[in-house]
Amino acid sequence: MATHLLRRRVSQILSQAIPCPTSPLSVGRAFSSATAPIRATLFPGDGIGPEIAESVKQVFRGAEVPIEWEEHYVGDQIDPRTQSFLTWESLESVRKNRVGLKGPMATPIGKGHRSLNLTLRKELNLYANVRPCYSLPGYKTRYDDVNLITIRENTEGEYSGLEHQVVRGVVESLKIITRQASLRVAEYAFHYAKTHGRERVSAIHKANIMQKTDGLFLKCCREVAEKYPEITYEEVVIDNCCMMLVKNPALFDVLVMPNLYGDIISDLCAGLIGGLGLTPSCNIGEGGIALAEAVHGSAPDIAGKNLANPTALLLSAVTMLHHLDLHDKADRIQNAILNTIAEGKYRTADLGGSSTTTDFTKAICDHL
Amino acid sequence: MFQGQMARRSIPILKQLFTSPSSHLTPTRSVTYMPRPGDGAPRPVTLIPGDAIGPLVTGAVEQVMQAMHAPVYFERYEVHGDMKRVPQEVIDSIKKNKVCLKGGLATPMGGGVSSLNVQLRKELDLYASLVNCFNLPGLPTRHENVDIVVIRENTEGEYSGLEHEVVPGVVESLKVITKFCSERIAKYAFEYAYLNNRKKVTAVHKANIMKLADGLFLESCREVATKYPGIKYNEIIVDNCCMQLVSKPEQFDVMVTPNLYGNLVANTAAGIAGGTGVMPGGNVGADHAVFEQGASAGNVGNEKLVAQKTANPVALLLSSAMMLRHLQFPSFADRLETAVKRVILDGKYRTKDLGGTSTTQEVVDAVIAALD
């Protein structure tokens, strides 16, 4: 009991000793209070969601992470206050706790409601999507040396949803770039690079063709780059970027881009390391809200059969811990996951093994 | 068990040792191409050297054409990326000759000058851009069995160039999709697949988000697909497509895409098959055709490449082979392609982007020596 308290105190001292930048985006200090555990909202989701959420809870218990989960489920009726199946209480809970973890959600087909992801994004003002992509040692893909982060602007750009038919057979779609949103995501990108010890930030664009829109994005990135002289800043045209990524992904470090390019490039990078089943992802909102999520689908065909791979949700939970400045816990869990996969004895079916979810989780807890 | 594995692994190595390296590249003589009398008269082709490495690689093509005594002669015109418009005499020349070979034209970044590559395509209504990405024998890449043709709509979509600042700090850009353009690119893609014995056409889109715009594109593709029952048709969302390209590229055959996605997919496919330095391609419209380096025509290399003269001429050489075939000189096209592939297979003369140390001129000399 005494050693348990001592370990908690030491981890808290360590987490407070790590220098926190005083920018308003870092609210890590507010979380590491000495007595109360941190409350976090958990959306288990559909399909394989509940099973992998259970894995996360088990691993966190094993690592003694001071997090108390508040579980919320997607309702089966449309809540008129949010115009979707997510209730107002769920959203308020995330706003209050400032941190959350989301499993895969299947959007019900039909009209009259917004998609679940869109609801979360708009209501919580989630403006940046962060995906760390690094090759998992032990899971061999064609690319061994991937270690990059993609930061994608999540609110505007080509996905504004503003389309209309001008005349029959002619459709227009608007792409919007604003100074405010571009500055916000560029600020977050450089702040992230600085706090995680990254050396280079690359802005991806197509400003030779879309001169005003991507030109504005680049201008904002350049402004922010001047405030961080120790970080190298470069601009890469997107077609060059695609080609360099598939030829030599080690060339890139942190990538920051508008919405559409970010969507494509982040999925491309996920493909480089082994697919969406292994990729963590975290959405950052105004006021320091962080909602980590698993980006794969809900896989209804293997739901309930104890076959799902919880790696994506676990690694997303690790990014959530990094956001909370619980770096030592995060590293412990991450190393446990990587060691388990590297060992190769316990692997789920999609990684080529035959273990169940519970066996895999137990192996990770043993590695802690 | 270990010996069995060893034996199995050594079979391909043994096979390679016992067959000569160029035996499967020797063209078999065929006499099925029957020209009309007078087809051998030299054809004029407009040549635009372009910027930076452009003159270097187009010079390479000229040398090889001369060595082959190919029935083409080049009318050279100087165009540079920082000109405001493509000069009218160049456009007139292309309209007269119907065929053009071009090095890249660099676009100044964000400088208020619209890209000349795009301008040329719009003026001549070259609505289909084609890039053929395939593994070259002898060039090791991470992916095998790649043979993808990306057909990209070239005139509208995100490249309409219609942007304006609504209020300071807010900029809008219009993406325009029309049924007319979507239909003709779909028709071209299926026709290409039919004439080149390709089995599958995949439409790349993002219609789950851009429901009206990409939805219109997909509708046109589906309509045209019904007219070609022998060719399989499927659709894939662009982010999933990029993910599949880096993990399982052998599932793709012909891909038809709108403008921006086509740019990304073509560059990704070129990257996995060996790089944009080796992939041939061109732009074609109802009346004219312009052949250039397959993907990334705006990428004209940096000053170091120009100074050291180490640009890769393979892409433009293979594109000029496509041009020869387009002009109905199939035998010359075959000879050129075989020579280039032989040089790549030998591996002695390769430029820096393929992992070698040769200059452009050395590669050109090797290709000329390999011609038969």
XYZ file of C-alpha atoms in Angstrom:
740
model
C 0.000 0.000 0.000
C 2.804 2.360 0.962
C 4.783 1.537 -2.179
C 1.635 2.114 -4.209
C 1.225 5.622 -2.768
C 4.938 6.283 -3.191
C 4.759 5.266 -6.853
C 1.830 7.615 -7.422
C 3.615 10.495 -5.730
C 6.794 9.896 -7.741
C 4.871 9.785 -10.998
C 3.113 13.004 -10.100
C 6.386 14.723 -9.277
C 7.827 13.508 -12.583
C 4.813 14.689 -14.532
C 4.989 18.118 -12.931
C 8.739 18.343 -13.489
C 8.377 18.040 -17.250
C 8.423 21.639 -18.488
C 4.992 22.759 -19.590
C 4.900 25.654 -22.041
C 2.784 28.494 -20.793
C 0.705 28.726 -23.935
C -3.038 28.660 -23.320
C -3.286 25.348 -25.168
C -1.492 23.430 -22.457
C -3.826 22.722 -19.612
C -1.865 19.750 -18.398
C -1.031 21.280 -15.047
C -4.684 21.670 -14.176
C -5.188 17.908 -14.434
C -2.452 16.457 -12.266
C -3.958 17.162 -8.888
C -2.528 15.255 -6.008
C -5.674 13.596 -4.691
C -8.590 13.288 -7.101
C -8.339 11.017 -10.122
C -8.940 12.560 -13.520
C -12.399 12.061 -14.954
C -12.560 11.130 -18.602
C -15.532 10.422 -20.823
C -15.589 7.085 -22.567
C -17.743 6.297 -25.595
C -17.412 2.558 -26.115
C -19.229 2.783 -29.449
C -20.802 0.010 -31.533
C -19.761 -3.375 -32.799
C -16.380 -4.289 -31.363
C -16.362 -1.019 -29.403
C -17.409 -2.346 -25.997
C -14.863 -5.201 -26.092
C -11.890 -3.006 -26.930
C -13.040 -0.363 -24.441
C -12.972 -3.102 -21.803
C -9.380 -3.875 -22.869
C -8.422 -0.252 -22.363
C -9.982 -0.168 -18.915
C -8.170 -3.365 -17.964
C -4.767 -2.110 -19.142
C -5.242 1.227 -17.411
C -6.165 -0.566 -14.189
C -3.054 -2.700 -14.546
C -0.900 0.382 -15.053
C -2.656 2.225 -12.221
C -3.491 5.234 -14.303
C -5.420 7.758 -12.182
C -8.386 8.009 -14.530
C -12.014 7.535 -13.662
C -14.151 6.653 -16.657
C -17.579 8.124 -17.288
C -19.259 5.926 -19.843
C -21.761 7.236 -22.333
C -23.590 5.378 -25.012
C -25.144 6.476 -28.234
C -28.870 6.606 -27.814
C -31.395 5.052 -30.135
C -33.468 8.176 -30.435
C -32.594 11.529 -31.868
C -31.989 14.111 -29.162
C -33.562 17.342 -30.433
C -31.000 19.455 -28.596
C -28.133 17.986 -30.592
C -29.982 16.860 -33.722
C -28.336 13.467 -33.513
C -28.224 10.232 -31.569
C -25.657 11.625 -29.146
C -27.347 13.100 -26.114
C -26.711 16.543 -24.727
C -25.493 14.937 -21.494
C -22.738 13.085 -23.332
C -21.469 16.265 -24.938
C -21.648 18.200 -21.693
C -19.667 15.472 -20.016
C -16.842 15.827 -22.541
C -16.935 19.591 -22.195
C -16.681 19.319 -18.440
C -14.009 16.629 -18.281
C -12.003 18.124 -21.173
C -10.767 14.695 -22.165
C -12.369 11.647 -23.706
C -11.887 8.395 -25.562
C -14.156 7.228 -28.329
C -14.568 3.830 -29.849
C -15.836 3.160 -33.374
C -19.333 4.431 -34.011
C -21.507 3.358 -36.890
C -23.690 6.192 -38.108
C -27.238 4.950 -38.561
C -28.505 5.382 -42.079
C -31.318 7.799 -42.551
C -32.192 11.430 -42.790
C -33.033 14.097 -40.322
C -29.967 13.837 -38.181
C -26.324 14.724 -38.373
C -23.648 12.075 -38.509
C -22.164 11.292 -35.111
C -18.649 12.356 -36.017
C -19.942 15.606 -37.461
C -21.937 16.291 -34.285
C -18.906 15.766 -32.076
C -16.743 17.898 -34.286
C -19.121 20.812 -34.511
C -20.340 20.825 -30.921
C -16.916 20.430 -29.321
C -15.170 22.600 -31.915
C -12.547 19.946 -32.620
C -10.217 21.749 -34.952
C -7.160 19.519 -35.279
C -6.828 15.812 -35.917
C -3.487 14.390 -34.820
C -2.281 10.980 -35.939
C 1.123 9.763 -34.842
C 2.271 7.134 -37.324
C 5.248 5.011 -36.395
C 6.242 1.579 -37.557
C 5.429 -1.054 -34.981
C 8.544 -3.126 -34.328
C 7.597 -6.732 -34.788
C 4.796 -6.124 -37.252
C 6.521 -6.115 -40.575
C 5.201 -3.946 -43.371
C 7.070 -2.808 -46.459
C 8.123 0.329 -44.605
C 10.284 0.042 -41.504
C 11.314 3.556 -40.687
C 8.093 5.517 -40.477
C 8.012 8.013 -37.631
C 5.842 10.959 -38.424
C 2.829 12.860 -37.165
C 0.071 14.182 -39.376
C -1.882 17.162 -38.118
C -4.950 17.921 -40.133
C -7.239 20.928 -39.980
C -10.624 19.469 -39.205
C -13.294 22.125 -39.595
C -13.179 23.847 -42.964
C -11.462 23.437 -46.277
C -13.093 21.215 -48.852
C -15.319 19.510 -46.321
C -17.450 22.529 -45.555
C -20.362 20.699 -47.145
C -21.389 23.728 -49.188
C -22.451 22.347 -52.545
C -25.224 23.209 -54.918
C -26.357 22.421 -58.413
C -26.032 25.522 -60.577
C -27.967 24.178 -63.545
C -28.707 20.594 -64.460
C -25.414 18.770 -64.858
C -23.217 21.458 -63.280
C -22.322 21.258 -59.597
C -20.256 23.655 -57.544
C -18.568 22.847 -54.286
C -16.982 25.501 -52.091
C -13.615 25.179 -50.433
C -13.199 27.701 -47.629
C -9.926 28.628 -45.957
C -9.925 31.198 -43.167
C -7.058 32.902 -41.461
C -8.398 32.061 -38.035
C -8.657 28.316 -38.568
C -5.305 28.099 -40.340
C -3.553 30.023 -37.573
C -5.169 27.821 -34.954
C -4.021 24.566 -36.492
C -0.552 25.920 -37.299
C -0.165 27.053 -33.677
C -1.141 23.623 -32.460
C 1.247 21.937 -34.883
C 4.260 23.943 -33.766
C 3.283 23.639 -30.105
C 3.014 19.874 -30.519
C 6.373 19.723 -32.272
C 7.980 21.657 -29.464
C 6.477 19.665 -26.592
C 7.270 16.340 -28.205
C 10.792 17.214 -29.215
C 10.208 17.159 -32.961
C 12.582 19.089 -35.180
C 10.770 19.795 -38.408
C 7.306 20.893 -39.454
C 6.275 20.583 -43.103
C 3.240 22.378 -44.481
C 1.568 20.487 -47.316
C -0.246 22.490 -49.953
C -1.090 22.979 -53.601
C -0.505 26.692 -53.729
C 0.893 26.640 -57.265
C -2.637 25.901 -58.494
C -4.917 27.096 -55.697
C -3.022 30.260 -55.095
C -5.299 32.240 -52.847
C -6.690 29.478 -50.649
C -3.583 27.415 -50.023
C -1.585 30.625 -50.238
C -3.465 31.925 -47.200
C -2.852 28.676 -45.360
C 0.871 28.910 -46.100
C 1.017 32.544 -45.025
C -0.461 31.633 -41.646
C 1.985 28.762 -41.234
C 4.892 31.049 -42.019
C 3.725 33.558 -39.416
C 3.593 30.906 -36.733
C 6.937 29.459 -37.852
C 8.635 32.740 -37.071
C 7.641 32.388 -33.438
C 9.416 29.018 -33.177
C 12.862 29.638 -34.646
C 14.300 26.409 -33.271
C 11.965 24.288 -35.386
C 12.760 23.919 -39.092
C 9.846 24.827 -41.309
C 9.410 23.765 -44.898
C 6.650 23.720 -47.497
C 6.040 20.743 -49.749
C 3.634 20.505 -52.674
C 1.211 17.685 -52.114
C 2.014 15.631 -55.161
C 5.700 15.683 -54.294
C 4.767 14.825 -50.723
C 2.780 11.761 -51.809
C 5.634 10.521 -53.902
C 8.255 11.119 -51.227
C 6.082 9.431 -48.604
C 5.853 6.231 -50.580
C 9.492 6.255 -51.556
C 11.108 7.383 -48.327
C 8.830 8.165 -45.384
C 11.780 8.864 -43.090
C 12.074 12.268 -44.753
C 9.097 13.645 -42.866
C 8.595 14.608 -39.242
C 5.485 16.660 -38.491
C 3.063 17.383 -41.322
C 0.444 20.099 -41.088
C -2.220 20.450 -43.774
C -5.723 21.598 -44.623
C -8.702 19.279 -44.470
C -8.775 17.291 -47.697
C -5.056 16.746 -48.079
C -4.953 15.814 -44.421
C -7.608 13.187 -44.862
C -5.774 11.545 -47.746
C -2.256 11.844 -46.356
C -3.178 10.611 -42.877
C -4.837 7.537 -44.357
C -1.852 7.020 -46.631
C 0.449 7.106 -43.602
C -1.851 4.698 -41.772
C -1.471 2.370 -44.742
C 2.309 2.620 -44.506
C 2.366 1.273 -40.955
C -0.194 -1.460 -41.294
C -3.678 -0.037 -41.602
C -6.349 1.679 -39.574
C -6.490 -1.135 -37.070
C -3.161 -0.011 -35.633
C -3.325 3.754 -35.967
C -3.981 6.040 -33.015
C -5.773 9.323 -33.478
C -6.657 12.279 -31.316
C -8.901 15.292 -31.955
C -8.019 18.575 -30.296
C -10.682 21.154 -29.545
C -10.850 24.699 -28.348
C -9.881 25.173 -24.724
C -7.620 22.136 -24.655
C -10.287 19.480 -25.151
C -8.837 16.221 -26.400
C -10.949 13.400 -27.753
C -8.877 10.373 -28.647
C -10.532 7.917 -30.974
C -10.060 4.703 -32.857
C -10.459 5.434 -36.557
C -11.291 1.979 -37.715
C -14.822 0.773 -38.311
C -17.085 -1.019 -35.886
C -16.584 -4.401 -37.612
C -20.042 -5.794 -36.908
C -19.062 -9.177 -38.319
C -16.655 -9.952 -35.471
C -18.534 -8.077 -32.740
C -18.958 -10.025 -29.542
C -16.640 -12.852 -30.613
C -13.596 -11.731 -28.637
C -11.542 -11.482 -31.820
C -11.101 -7.721 -32.119
C -7.707 -6.007 -32.050
C -7.651 -3.332 -29.356
C -4.307 -1.842 -30.441
C -5.732 1.251 -32.149
C -7.891 2.211 -29.184
C -5.056 1.477 -26.741
C -2.576 3.609 -28.672
C -5.167 6.391 -28.906
C -5.591 6.199 -25.142
C -1.809 6.581 -24.884
C -1.954 9.822 -26.901
C -4.682 10.943 -24.523
C -2.322 10.305 -21.596
C 0.412 12.296 -23.331
C -2.034 15.163 -23.680
C -2.714 14.948 -19.954
C 1.057 15.125 -19.305
C 1.063 11.646 -17.765
C 4.077 10.851 -19.934
C 5.595 8.095 -17.810
C 2.346 6.112 -17.675
C 1.873 6.645 -21.386
C 5.356 5.386 -22.175
C 4.907 2.345 -19.923
C 1.699 1.305 -21.635
C 3.071 2.025 -25.098
C 6.181 -0.050 -24.457
C 4.044 -2.880 -23.130
C 1.951 -2.860 -26.305
C 4.962 -2.681 -28.613
C 6.747 -5.459 -26.731
C 3.719 -7.703 -26.863
C 3.373 -7.254 -30.614
C 7.119 -7.578 -31.159
C 7.233 -10.817 -29.211
C 4.712 -12.322 -31.563
C 3.315 -14.904 -29.161
C -0.012 -13.166 -28.644
C -1.431 -11.536 -31.721
C -4.980 -11.088 -32.869
C -6.226 -12.433 -36.177
C -5.728 -9.255 -38.210
C -2.013 -9.220 -37.304
C -1.650 -12.801 -38.414
C -2.015 -14.512 -35.069
C -4.768 -16.412 -33.369
C -5.167 -14.915 -29.906
C -8.396 -13.568 -28.530
C -8.865 -10.002 -27.355
C -8.716 -11.039 -23.715
C -5.483 -13.023 -24.172
C -3.856 -10.113 -25.963
C -4.945 -7.705 -23.220
C -3.655 -10.021 -20.525
C -0.313 -10.271 -22.315
C -0.039 -6.484 -22.368
C -0.863 -6.276 -18.646
C 1.828 -8.859 -17.991
C 4.332 -6.765 -19.889
C 3.655 -3.679 -17.799
C 12.527 -28.322 -43.474
C 15.192 -25.643 -43.481
C 16.877 -27.192 -46.539
C 13.523 -27.346 -48.285
C 13.026 -23.632 -47.651
C 16.523 -22.909 -48.924
C 15.898 -24.874 -52.084
C 12.596 -23.142 -52.690
C 14.132 -19.730 -52.177
C 17.013 -20.376 -54.549
C 14.841 -21.386 -57.503
C 14.196 -17.816 -58.731
C 17.891 -16.982 -58.350
C 18.878 -20.051 -60.360
C 16.302 -19.207 -62.997
C 17.803 -15.764 -63.380
C 21.332 -17.138 -63.701
C 20.441 -19.559 -66.461
C 18.428 -17.200 -68.643
C 20.320 -14.365 -70.251
C 19.293 -10.955 -68.924
C 17.924 -9.577 -72.147
C 16.453 -12.689 -73.709
C 12.907 -11.912 -72.605
C 13.286 -8.391 -73.949
C 14.258 -9.307 -77.524
C 11.373 -8.147 -79.676
C 9.938 -10.827 -81.879
C 9.659 -9.770 -85.477
C 6.091 -9.146 -86.490
C 4.856 -8.002 -89.862
C 1.250 -7.318 -88.932
C 1.495 -3.519 -89.130
C 0.653 -2.601 -92.712
C 1.214 1.093 -93.356
C -0.483 3.097 -96.037
C 1.817 4.358 -98.788
C 3.306 7.629 -97.662
C 2.957 6.950 -93.907
C 6.721 7.041 -93.617
C 6.983 10.733 -94.417
C 8.491 12.639 -91.467
C 5.871 14.109 -89.139
C 6.378 17.456 -87.442
C 6.071 17.505 -83.644
C 6.058 20.646 -81.539
C 8.764 20.535 -78.897
C 8.647 22.658 -75.746
C 11.847 22.198 -73.739
C 10.495 24.008 -70.689
C 12.324 25.002 -67.492
C 15.225 23.687 -65.427
C 15.699 20.019 -66.301
C 13.274 20.312 -69.214
C 15.855 21.202 -71.897
C 18.121 18.446 -70.595
C 15.584 15.662 -70.965
C 14.051 16.899 -74.205
C 17.590 17.091 -75.595
C 17.919 13.440 -74.627
C 14.801 12.570 -76.610
C 16.038 14.464 -79.641
C 19.333 12.591 -79.602
C 17.657 9.206 -79.368
C 15.160 10.024 -82.128
C 17.995 11.042 -84.388
C 19.919 7.865 -83.646
C 16.862 5.800 -84.531
C 16.193 7.813 -87.716
C 12.614 8.091 -86.532
C 10.288 9.832 -89.023
C 9.645 12.801 -86.750
C 11.166 16.218 -86.743
C 10.820 18.715 -83.939
C 9.732 22.330 -84.135
C 11.151 23.875 -81.013
C 9.485 26.691 -79.087
C 10.729 28.373 -75.965
C 8.171 28.644 -73.189
C 8.997 29.366 -69.570
C 6.914 29.027 -66.466
C 7.043 32.675 -65.543
C 5.447 33.887 -68.772
C 1.930 35.206 -68.370
C 0.436 33.103 -71.120
C 1.561 30.450 -73.508
C 2.516 32.353 -76.695
C -0.061 32.163 -79.458
C 2.462 30.832 -81.983
C 3.041 27.782 -79.794
C -0.677 27.073 -79.596
C -0.989 27.487 -83.355
C 1.900 25.137 -83.933
C 0.350 22.468 -81.728
C -2.990 22.904 -83.475
C -1.258 22.382 -86.805
C 0.892 19.408 -85.771
C -1.650 17.850 -83.425
C 1.150 16.356 -81.311
C 3.526 17.975 -78.856
C 6.342 16.813 -76.610
C 7.037 18.920 -73.567
C 9.394 19.197 -70.659
C 8.035 20.556 -67.382
C 7.000 24.163 -66.814
C 7.632 25.429 -63.317
C 4.923 27.504 -61.704
C 6.016 30.284 -59.376
C 4.462 29.630 -55.976
C 1.532 31.840 -54.988
C 2.765 34.533 -57.320
C -0.440 35.410 -59.088
C 0.637 33.666 -62.279
C -1.565 30.735 -63.144
C 0.162 27.521 -64.047
C 1.086 27.299 -67.714
C 0.731 23.531 -67.647
C -2.915 23.948 -66.679
C -3.416 26.748 -69.184
C -2.110 24.653 -72.048
C -4.413 21.811 -71.109
C -7.458 24.049 -70.946
C -6.777 25.920 -74.181
C -6.297 22.780 -76.202
C -9.060 20.998 -74.259
C -6.778 18.105 -73.366
C -9.304 16.598 -71.049
C -7.652 13.281 -70.237
C -4.315 12.928 -68.503
C -2.829 9.500 -68.467
C -0.030 8.089 -66.346
C 1.154 4.534 -66.713
C 2.791 3.274 -63.519
C 4.414 -0.088 -63.776
C 7.335 -1.972 -62.312
C 10.370 -1.864 -64.579
C 12.246 -5.160 -64.582
C 15.543 -4.715 -62.819
C 14.450 -1.741 -60.732
C 13.847 -2.883 -57.178
C 10.910 -1.294 -55.400
C 8.965 -2.213 -52.297
C 5.927 -3.302 -54.309
C 5.715 -5.868 -57.082
C 3.120 -6.563 -59.743
C 2.247 -2.917 -60.130
C 0.632 -2.036 -63.449
C -1.730 0.845 -62.954
C -2.971 3.407 -65.446
C -4.373 6.537 -63.835
C -6.717 8.499 -66.066
C -7.447 11.889 -64.665
C -9.920 14.547 -65.695
C -7.796 17.475 -66.672
C -9.897 20.578 -67.153
C -12.275 21.221 -64.273
C -12.688 20.105 -60.703
C -10.541 21.834 -58.132
C -8.286 23.360 -60.743
C -10.879 25.755 -62.067
C -8.816 28.627 -60.714
C -11.925 30.393 -59.454
C -10.878 31.847 -56.132
C -11.709 35.054 -54.377
C -11.328 36.672 -50.981
C -14.759 37.069 -49.412
C -13.619 39.308 -46.576
C -10.019 39.780 -45.408
C -8.939 36.486 -43.918
C -11.577 34.318 -45.591
C -10.889 32.839 -49.024
C -13.179 30.703 -51.138
C -12.265 28.388 -53.967
C -14.793 26.820 -56.288
C -14.679 23.216 -57.315
C -16.797 22.720 -60.410
C -17.943 19.310 -61.655
C -20.043 19.046 -64.789
C -21.819 16.074 -66.290
C -20.320 16.831 -69.673
C -16.708 16.568 -68.510
C -17.326 13.635 -66.185
C -19.024 11.705 -68.947
C -16.296 12.210 -71.487
C -13.517 11.245 -69.102
C -15.437 8.119 -68.108
C -15.937 7.283 -71.778
C -12.234 7.772 -72.433
C -11.277 5.566 -69.495
C -13.494 2.684 -70.582
C -12.437 3.064 -74.181
C -8.791 2.959 -73.141
C -9.447 -0.172 -71.092
C -11.263 -1.787 -74.009
C -8.586 -0.948 -76.597
C -5.698 -1.993 -74.353
C -7.224 -5.204 -73.039
C -7.520 -3.999 -69.458
C -9.905 -5.840 -67.198
C -11.040 -3.410 -64.517
C -11.828 0.263 -64.136
C -11.956 1.812 -60.664
C -13.538 5.197 -60.008
C -11.902 7.204 -57.210
C -14.091 9.684 -55.355
C -15.089 11.236 -52.029
C -18.816 11.143 -52.500
C -19.566 10.372 -48.857
C -18.569 13.952 -48.052
C -18.974 15.823 -51.324
C -22.256 14.217 -52.170
C -23.360 16.376 -55.084
C -20.032 17.024 -56.781
C -18.429 13.611 -56.636
C -21.881 12.058 -56.764
C -22.305 13.528 -60.240
C -18.923 12.146 -61.270
C -19.862 8.675 -60.050
C -23.216 8.780 -61.779
C -21.509 9.463 -65.101
C -19.034 6.633 -64.540
C -21.796 4.186 -63.699
C -23.723 5.091 -66.833
C -20.719 4.508 -69.068
C -19.896 1.266 -67.248
C -23.175 -0.264 -68.338
C -22.085 0.112 -71.970
C -18.981 -2.034 -71.411
C -20.243 -5.213 -69.781
C -16.960 -7.007 -70.369
C -15.013 -4.627 -68.137
C -15.384 -4.820 -64.368
C -16.203 -1.570 -62.624
C -15.911 -0.612 -58.984
C -15.629 2.509 -56.857
C -13.313 3.398 -54.023
C -13.077 6.371 -51.681
C -9.876 8.328 -52.182
C -8.441 7.951 -48.686
C -9.034 4.207 -48.684
C -7.584 4.148 -52.189
C -4.290 5.672 -51.047
C -4.143 3.221 -48.184
C -4.720 0.289 -50.536
C -2.140 1.623 -52.990
C 0.603 1.426 -50.394
C -0.382 -1.981 -49.119
C -1.937 -3.919 -52.029
C -1.341 -2.108 -55.324
C -1.832 -5.210 -57.446
C -5.611 -4.914 -57.077
C -5.757 -1.818 -59.290
C -5.828 -1.755 -63.072
C -7.250 1.381 -64.672
C -8.309 4.191 -62.369
C -10.477 7.110 -63.401
C -10.518 10.158 -61.153
C -11.480 13.828 -61.059
C -8.737 16.399 -61.207
C -7.218 16.764 -57.740
C -7.504 13.177 -56.573
C -5.992 12.151 -59.885
C -2.919 14.239 -59.150
C -2.431 12.614 -55.748
C -3.219 9.076 -56.867
C -0.967 9.371 -59.912
C 1.945 10.592 -57.832
C 1.415 7.917 -55.195
C 1.207 5.199 -57.834
C 4.290 6.586 -59.574
C 6.139 6.620 -56.272
C 5.416 3.010 -55.446
C 6.441 1.835 -58.904
C 9.791 3.595 -59.035
C 9.325 7.349 -58.914
C 8.190 10.137 -61.183
C 11.493 10.003 -63.003
C 10.508 6.846 -64.874
C 6.755 6.946 -65.404
C 5.488 7.913 -68.861
C 2.312 9.771 -69.519
C 0.561 12.345 -71.560
C -2.482 14.509 -72.025
C -4.948 13.862 -74.803
C -8.015 15.587 -76.093
C -10.322 15.169 -79.037
C -7.928 16.838 -81.466
C -4.501 17.133 -79.874
C -2.078 15.247 -77.676
C 0.739 16.543 -75.504
C 3.224 14.046 -74.125
C 5.256 14.816 -71.032
C 6.704 13.226 -67.956
C 3.935 11.149 -66.422
C 3.198 12.563 -63.036
C 4.116 15.885 -61.490
C 4.755 17.910 -64.614
C 5.310 21.001 -62.532
C 8.231 19.422 -60.752
C 11.219 20.523 -62.743
C 13.912 19.554 -60.283
C 16.268 21.825 -58.417
C 19.379 23.739 -59.462
C 21.666 20.918 -58.388
C 20.094 18.534 -60.883
C 20.510 21.080 -63.644
C 24.082 21.973 -62.745
C 25.224 18.386 -62.441
C 23.112 17.300 -65.416
C 21.809 14.245 -63.568
C 18.117 14.491 -64.459
C 16.403 11.220 -65.301
C 15.453 11.061 -69.000
C 13.655 7.723 -68.763
C 10.191 9.180 -68.164
C 10.330 11.425 -71.199
C 11.887 8.698 -73.344
C 9.061 6.304 -72.501
C 6.536 9.099 -73.093
C 8.055 9.731 -76.509
C 7.633 6.013 -77.217
C 3.947 6.468 -76.373
C 3.964 9.416 -78.760
C 5.462 7.319 -81.546
C 2.755 4.743 -81.060
C 0.131 7.502 -81.088
C 1.593 8.681 -84.428
C 1.286 5.107 -85.665
C 4.958 4.189 -85.789
C 4.712 1.053 -83.616
C 8.009 -0.493 -84.608
C 10.013 2.571 -83.573
C 8.058 2.740 -80.328
C 8.836 -0.899 -79.554
C 12.537 -0.432 -80.332
C 12.785 2.599 -78.061
C 10.953 0.945 -75.183
C 13.023 -2.207 -75.448
C 16.252 -0.232 -75.427
C 15.237 1.803 -72.374
C 14.084 -1.279 -70.490
C 17.313 -3.052 -71.361
C 19.357 -0.180 -69.923
C 17.317 -0.201 -66.718
C 17.619 -3.956 -66.405
C 21.402 -3.854 -66.839
C 21.562 -1.389 -64.009
C 24.920 0.072 -64.972
C 23.658 3.487 -66.046
C 21.129 4.911 -63.645
C 20.586 8.439 -62.441
C 20.554 9.428 -58.791
C 16.810 9.070 -58.214
C 17.083 5.383 -59.139
C 20.045 4.865 -56.875
C 22.841 5.251 -59.403
C 25.442 7.891 -60.197
C 25.214 8.435 -63.940
C 24.547 11.670 -65.724
C 21.738 12.185 -68.198
C 24.141 11.947 -71.123
C 25.509 8.593 -69.970
C 22.021 7.139 -69.792
C 21.214 8.505 -73.250
C 24.383 7.011 -74.706
C 23.535 3.674 -73.130
C 20.042 3.767 -74.635
C 21.432 4.599 -78.093
C 23.931 1.763 -77.768
C 21.123 -0.617 -76.776
C 19.015 0.209 -79.826
C 18.856 -2.474 -82.449
